[in-house]
CSV table of C-alpha atoms in Angstrom, one decimal:
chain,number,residue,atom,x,y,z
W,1,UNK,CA,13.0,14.6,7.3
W,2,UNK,CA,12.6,13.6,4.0
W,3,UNK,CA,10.7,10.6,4.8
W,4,UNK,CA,11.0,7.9,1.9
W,5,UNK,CA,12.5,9.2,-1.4
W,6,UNK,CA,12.6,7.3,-5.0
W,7,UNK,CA,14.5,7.9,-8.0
W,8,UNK,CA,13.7,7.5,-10.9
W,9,UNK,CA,10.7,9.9,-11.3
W,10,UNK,CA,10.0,8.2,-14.5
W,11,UNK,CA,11.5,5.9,-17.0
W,12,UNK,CA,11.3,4.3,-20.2
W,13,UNK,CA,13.1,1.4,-21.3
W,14,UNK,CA,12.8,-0.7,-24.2
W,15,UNK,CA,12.4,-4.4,-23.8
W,16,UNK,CA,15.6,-6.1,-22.6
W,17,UNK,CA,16.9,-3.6,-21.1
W,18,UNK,CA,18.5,-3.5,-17.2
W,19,UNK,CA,17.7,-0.9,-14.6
W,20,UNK,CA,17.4,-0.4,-10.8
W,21,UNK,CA,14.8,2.0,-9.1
W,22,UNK,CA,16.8,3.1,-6.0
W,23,UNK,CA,14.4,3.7,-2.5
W,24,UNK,CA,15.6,5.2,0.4
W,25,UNK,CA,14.5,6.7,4.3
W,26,UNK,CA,15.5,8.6,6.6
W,27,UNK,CA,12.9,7.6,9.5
W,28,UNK,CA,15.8,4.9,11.0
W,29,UNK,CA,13.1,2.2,10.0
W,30,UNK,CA,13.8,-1.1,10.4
W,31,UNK,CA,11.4,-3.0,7.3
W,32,UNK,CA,10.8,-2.1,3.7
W,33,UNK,CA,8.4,-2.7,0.7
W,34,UNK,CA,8.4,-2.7,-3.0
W,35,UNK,CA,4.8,-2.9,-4.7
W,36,UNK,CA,3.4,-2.3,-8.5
W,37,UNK,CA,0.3,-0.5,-8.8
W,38,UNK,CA,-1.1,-1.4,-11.9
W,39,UNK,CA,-4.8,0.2,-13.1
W,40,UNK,CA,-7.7,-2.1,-11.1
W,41,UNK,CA,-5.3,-4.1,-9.6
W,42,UNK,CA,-4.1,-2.4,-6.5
W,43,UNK,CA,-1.2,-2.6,-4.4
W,44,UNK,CA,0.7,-6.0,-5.1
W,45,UNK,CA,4.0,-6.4,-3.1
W,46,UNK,CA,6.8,-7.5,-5.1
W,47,UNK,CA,9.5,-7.8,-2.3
W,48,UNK,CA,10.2,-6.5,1.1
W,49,UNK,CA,12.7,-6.9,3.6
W,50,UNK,CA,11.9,-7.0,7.0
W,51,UNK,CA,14.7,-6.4,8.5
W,52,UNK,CA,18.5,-5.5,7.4
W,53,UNK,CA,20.2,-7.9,6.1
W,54,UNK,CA,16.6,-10.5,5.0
W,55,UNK,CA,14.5,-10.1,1.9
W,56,UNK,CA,11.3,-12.2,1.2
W,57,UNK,CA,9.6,-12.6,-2.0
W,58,UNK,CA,5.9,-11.1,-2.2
W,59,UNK,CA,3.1,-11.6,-4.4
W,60,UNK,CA,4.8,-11.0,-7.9
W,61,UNK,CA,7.8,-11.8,-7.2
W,62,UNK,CA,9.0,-12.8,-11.0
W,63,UNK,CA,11.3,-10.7,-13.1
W,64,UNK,CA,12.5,-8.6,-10.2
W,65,UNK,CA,15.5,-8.7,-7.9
W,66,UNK,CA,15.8,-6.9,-4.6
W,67,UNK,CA,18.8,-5.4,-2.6
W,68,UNK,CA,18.7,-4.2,1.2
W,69,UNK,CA,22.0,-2.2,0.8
W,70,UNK,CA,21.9,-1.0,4.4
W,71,UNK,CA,19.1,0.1,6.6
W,72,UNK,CA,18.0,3.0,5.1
W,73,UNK,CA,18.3,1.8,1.4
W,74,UNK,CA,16.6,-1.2,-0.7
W,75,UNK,CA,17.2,-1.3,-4.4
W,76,UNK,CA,15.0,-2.9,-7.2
W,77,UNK,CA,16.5,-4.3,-10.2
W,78,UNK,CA,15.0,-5.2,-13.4
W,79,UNK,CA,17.4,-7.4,-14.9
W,80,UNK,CA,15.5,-7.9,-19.2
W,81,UNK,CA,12.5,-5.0,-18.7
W,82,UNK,CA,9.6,-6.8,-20.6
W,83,UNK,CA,6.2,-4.4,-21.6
W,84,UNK,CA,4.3,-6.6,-18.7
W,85,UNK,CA,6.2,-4.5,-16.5
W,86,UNK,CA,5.1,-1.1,-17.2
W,87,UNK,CA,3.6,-0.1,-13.4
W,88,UNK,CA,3.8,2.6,-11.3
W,89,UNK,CA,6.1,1.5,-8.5
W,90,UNK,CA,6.2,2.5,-4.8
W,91,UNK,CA,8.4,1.7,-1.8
W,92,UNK,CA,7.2,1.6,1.3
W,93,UNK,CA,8.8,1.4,4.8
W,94,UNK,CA,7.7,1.1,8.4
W,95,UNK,CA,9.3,1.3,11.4
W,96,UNK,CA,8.5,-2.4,12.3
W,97,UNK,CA,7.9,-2.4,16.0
W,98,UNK,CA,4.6,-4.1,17.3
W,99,UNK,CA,3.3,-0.8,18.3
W,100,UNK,CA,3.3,1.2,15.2
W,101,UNK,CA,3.1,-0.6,12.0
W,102,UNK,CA,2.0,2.5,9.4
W,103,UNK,CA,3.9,1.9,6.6
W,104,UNK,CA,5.0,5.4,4.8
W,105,UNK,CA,5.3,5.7,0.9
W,106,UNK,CA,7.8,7.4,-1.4
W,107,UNK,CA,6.3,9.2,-4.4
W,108,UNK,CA,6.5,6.7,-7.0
W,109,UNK,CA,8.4,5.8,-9.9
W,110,UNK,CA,6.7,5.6,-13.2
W,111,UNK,CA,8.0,2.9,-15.9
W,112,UNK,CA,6.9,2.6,-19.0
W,113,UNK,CA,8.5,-0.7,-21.3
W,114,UNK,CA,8.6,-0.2,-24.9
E,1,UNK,CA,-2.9,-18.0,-0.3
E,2,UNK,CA,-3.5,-14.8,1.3
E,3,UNK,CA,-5.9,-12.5,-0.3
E,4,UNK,CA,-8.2,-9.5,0.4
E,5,UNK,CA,-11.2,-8.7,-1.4
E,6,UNK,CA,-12.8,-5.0,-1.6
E,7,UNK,CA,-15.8,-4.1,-2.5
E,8,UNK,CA,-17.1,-1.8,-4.5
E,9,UNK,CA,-14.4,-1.2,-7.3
E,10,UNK,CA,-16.3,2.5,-7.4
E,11,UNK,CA,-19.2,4.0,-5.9
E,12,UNK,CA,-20.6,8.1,-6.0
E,13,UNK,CA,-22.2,9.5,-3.4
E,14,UNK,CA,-23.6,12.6,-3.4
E,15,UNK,CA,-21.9,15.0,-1.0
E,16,UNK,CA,-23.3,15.1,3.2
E,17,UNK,CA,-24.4,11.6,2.6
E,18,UNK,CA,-22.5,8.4,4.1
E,19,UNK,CA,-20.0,6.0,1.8
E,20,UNK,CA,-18.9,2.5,3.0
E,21,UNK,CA,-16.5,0.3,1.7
E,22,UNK,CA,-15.8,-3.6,2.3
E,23,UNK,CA,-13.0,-5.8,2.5
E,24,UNK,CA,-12.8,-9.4,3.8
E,25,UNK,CA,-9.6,-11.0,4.1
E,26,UNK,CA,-8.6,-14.9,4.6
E,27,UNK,CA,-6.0,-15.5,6.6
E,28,UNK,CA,-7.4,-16.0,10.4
E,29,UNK,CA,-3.7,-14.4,12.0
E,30,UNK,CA,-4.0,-11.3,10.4
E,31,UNK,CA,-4.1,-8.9,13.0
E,32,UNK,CA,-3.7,-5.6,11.5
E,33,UNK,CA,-6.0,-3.4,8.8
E,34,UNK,CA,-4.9,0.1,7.9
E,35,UNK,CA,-6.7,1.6,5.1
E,36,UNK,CA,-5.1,3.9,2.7
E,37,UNK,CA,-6.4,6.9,0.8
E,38,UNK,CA,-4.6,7.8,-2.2
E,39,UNK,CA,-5.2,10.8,-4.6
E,40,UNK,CA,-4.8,11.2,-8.4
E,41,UNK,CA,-1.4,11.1,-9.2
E,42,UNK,CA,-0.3,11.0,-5.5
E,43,UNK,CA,1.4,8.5,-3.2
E,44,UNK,CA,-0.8,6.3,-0.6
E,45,UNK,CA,-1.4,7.7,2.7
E,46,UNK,CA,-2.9,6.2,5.7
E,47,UNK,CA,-6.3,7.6,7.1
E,48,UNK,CA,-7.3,4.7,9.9
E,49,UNK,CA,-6.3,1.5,11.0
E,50,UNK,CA,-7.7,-1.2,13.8
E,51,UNK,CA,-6.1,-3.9,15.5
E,52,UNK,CA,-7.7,-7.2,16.0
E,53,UNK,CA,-8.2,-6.7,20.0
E,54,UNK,CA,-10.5,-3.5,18.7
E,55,UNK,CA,-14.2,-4.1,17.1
E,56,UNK,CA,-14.4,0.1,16.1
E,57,UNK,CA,-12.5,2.7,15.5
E,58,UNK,CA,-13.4,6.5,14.8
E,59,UNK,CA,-11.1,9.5,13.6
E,60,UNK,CA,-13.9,12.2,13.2
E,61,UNK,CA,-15.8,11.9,9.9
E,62,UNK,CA,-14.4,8.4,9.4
E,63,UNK,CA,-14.9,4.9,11.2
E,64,UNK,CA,-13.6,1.5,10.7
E,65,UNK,CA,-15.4,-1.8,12.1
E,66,UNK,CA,-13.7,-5.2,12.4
E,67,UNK,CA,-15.8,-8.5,12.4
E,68,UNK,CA,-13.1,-11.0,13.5
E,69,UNK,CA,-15.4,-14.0,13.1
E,70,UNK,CA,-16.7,-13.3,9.5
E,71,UNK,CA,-13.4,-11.9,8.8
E,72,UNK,CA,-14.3,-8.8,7.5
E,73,UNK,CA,-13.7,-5.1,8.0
E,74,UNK,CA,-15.2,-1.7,6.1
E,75,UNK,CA,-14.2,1.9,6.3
E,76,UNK,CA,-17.4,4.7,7.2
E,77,UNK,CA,-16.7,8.3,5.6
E,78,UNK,CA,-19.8,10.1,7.4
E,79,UNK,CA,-20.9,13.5,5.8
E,80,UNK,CA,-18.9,13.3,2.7
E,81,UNK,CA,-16.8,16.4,0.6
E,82,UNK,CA,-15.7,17.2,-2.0
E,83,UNK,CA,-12.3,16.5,-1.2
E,84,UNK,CA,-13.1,12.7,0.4
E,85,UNK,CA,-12.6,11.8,-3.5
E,86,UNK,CA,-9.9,9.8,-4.1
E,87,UNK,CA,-8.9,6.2,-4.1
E,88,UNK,CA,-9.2,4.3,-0.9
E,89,UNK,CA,-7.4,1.0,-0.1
E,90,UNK,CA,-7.9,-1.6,3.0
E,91,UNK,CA,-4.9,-3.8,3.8
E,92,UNK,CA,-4.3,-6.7,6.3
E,93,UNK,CA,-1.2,-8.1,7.7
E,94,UNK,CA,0.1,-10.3,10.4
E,95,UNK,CA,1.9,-9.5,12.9
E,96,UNK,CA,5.7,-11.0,12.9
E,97,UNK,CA,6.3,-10.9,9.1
E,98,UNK,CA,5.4,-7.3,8.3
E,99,UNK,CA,4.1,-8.6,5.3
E,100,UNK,CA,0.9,-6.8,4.1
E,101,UNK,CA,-1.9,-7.8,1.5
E,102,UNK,CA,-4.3,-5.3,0.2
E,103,UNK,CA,-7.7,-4.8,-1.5
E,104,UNK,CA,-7.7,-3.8,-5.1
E,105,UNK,CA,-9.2,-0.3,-4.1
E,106,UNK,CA,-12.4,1.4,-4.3
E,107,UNK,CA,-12.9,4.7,-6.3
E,108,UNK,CA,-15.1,7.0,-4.6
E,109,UNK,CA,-16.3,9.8,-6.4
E,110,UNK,CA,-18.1,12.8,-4.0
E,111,UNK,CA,-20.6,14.6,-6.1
E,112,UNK,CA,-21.3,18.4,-4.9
């Protein structure tokens, strides 16, 4: 199992400019998370979808769109990158039964915006 | 709106002795409080977590309490190393909605 895999490792974008960080998992869960991890500021969640086919806005929702393609993927988009954005950014996933609710992370994308 | 507070931001400890770290949360459902240890340059990974029908929890070196009432929790590290340095984060959620809030982390630094 490859457990929850992101790509882009890294990107830079200059300010306007469109992307979409890609998150995927292989652990057939049923929930997943997108947070920014910004220095001092912790974990904030940006999206997450519990379930397929739902999304719900998080904390800093603003700037960011969200796409639960299927059950194993859910997509990020940055429609006009602005420098405010420059994070590191994780997805997270868990299997979402009452039982067992520790959520796994992917490795990270790093973004910087010019 | 939801929030969790952690304290400290950072703390050092020399190594054997004890390190504790706080969080208190605001939402009275919450029900669930993992706590995350991440290292430099590495993804999150969860050490310990309680459940709201538990008042302790212990995995070996480490211990998490739960005061329902004040709503607050901390994390014990007993007989600290070397490699218990690293970033640790507490997180609360409620159950139903998945959705999970957490602290704004705690650097601990293990001195040898």
């Amino acid at each position: 199992n490859a457990g929850v895999t992101q790509t882009p490792k890294f990107q830079v974008l200059k300010t306007g400019q469109s992307m979409t960080l890609q998150c995927a998992q292989d652990m057939n869960h049923n929930s997943m998370y997108w947070y920014r991890q910004d220095p001092g500021m912790g974990l904030r969640l940006i999206y997450y979808s519990a379930s397929e086919g739902t999304t719900d806005k998080g904390e800093v929702p603003n700037g960011y769109n969200v796409s639960r393609l299927n059950k194993r993927e859910f997509s990020l988009r940055l429609e006009s990158a602005a420098p405010s954005q420059t994070s590191v950014y994780f997805c997270a996933s868990i299997l979402g039964q009452a039982t067992n609710n520790e959520q796994f992370f992917g490795p990270g994308t790093r973004l910087t915006v010019l | 709106g939801e929030n969790v507070e952690q304290h400290p931001s950072t703390l050092s400890v020399q190594e054997g002795d004890s390190a504790v770290i706080k969080c208190t949360y605001s939402d009275s459902a919450s029900n669930y409080f993992p706590w995350y240890k991440q290292e430099l340059g590495k993804r999150p990974q969860l050490i310990i977590d309680i459940r709201s029908n538990v008042g302790e929890k212990k995995d070996q070196r480490i211990a998490v309490t739960l005061n329902k009432t004040a709503k607050h929790f901390s994390l014990h590290i007993t007989e600290t190393q070397p490699e218990d340095s690293a970033v640790y984060f507490c997180a609360a959620s409620k159950g139903g909605t998945y959705k999970y809030i957490f602290g704004t982390g705690t650097r601990l630094k293990v001195l040898a």
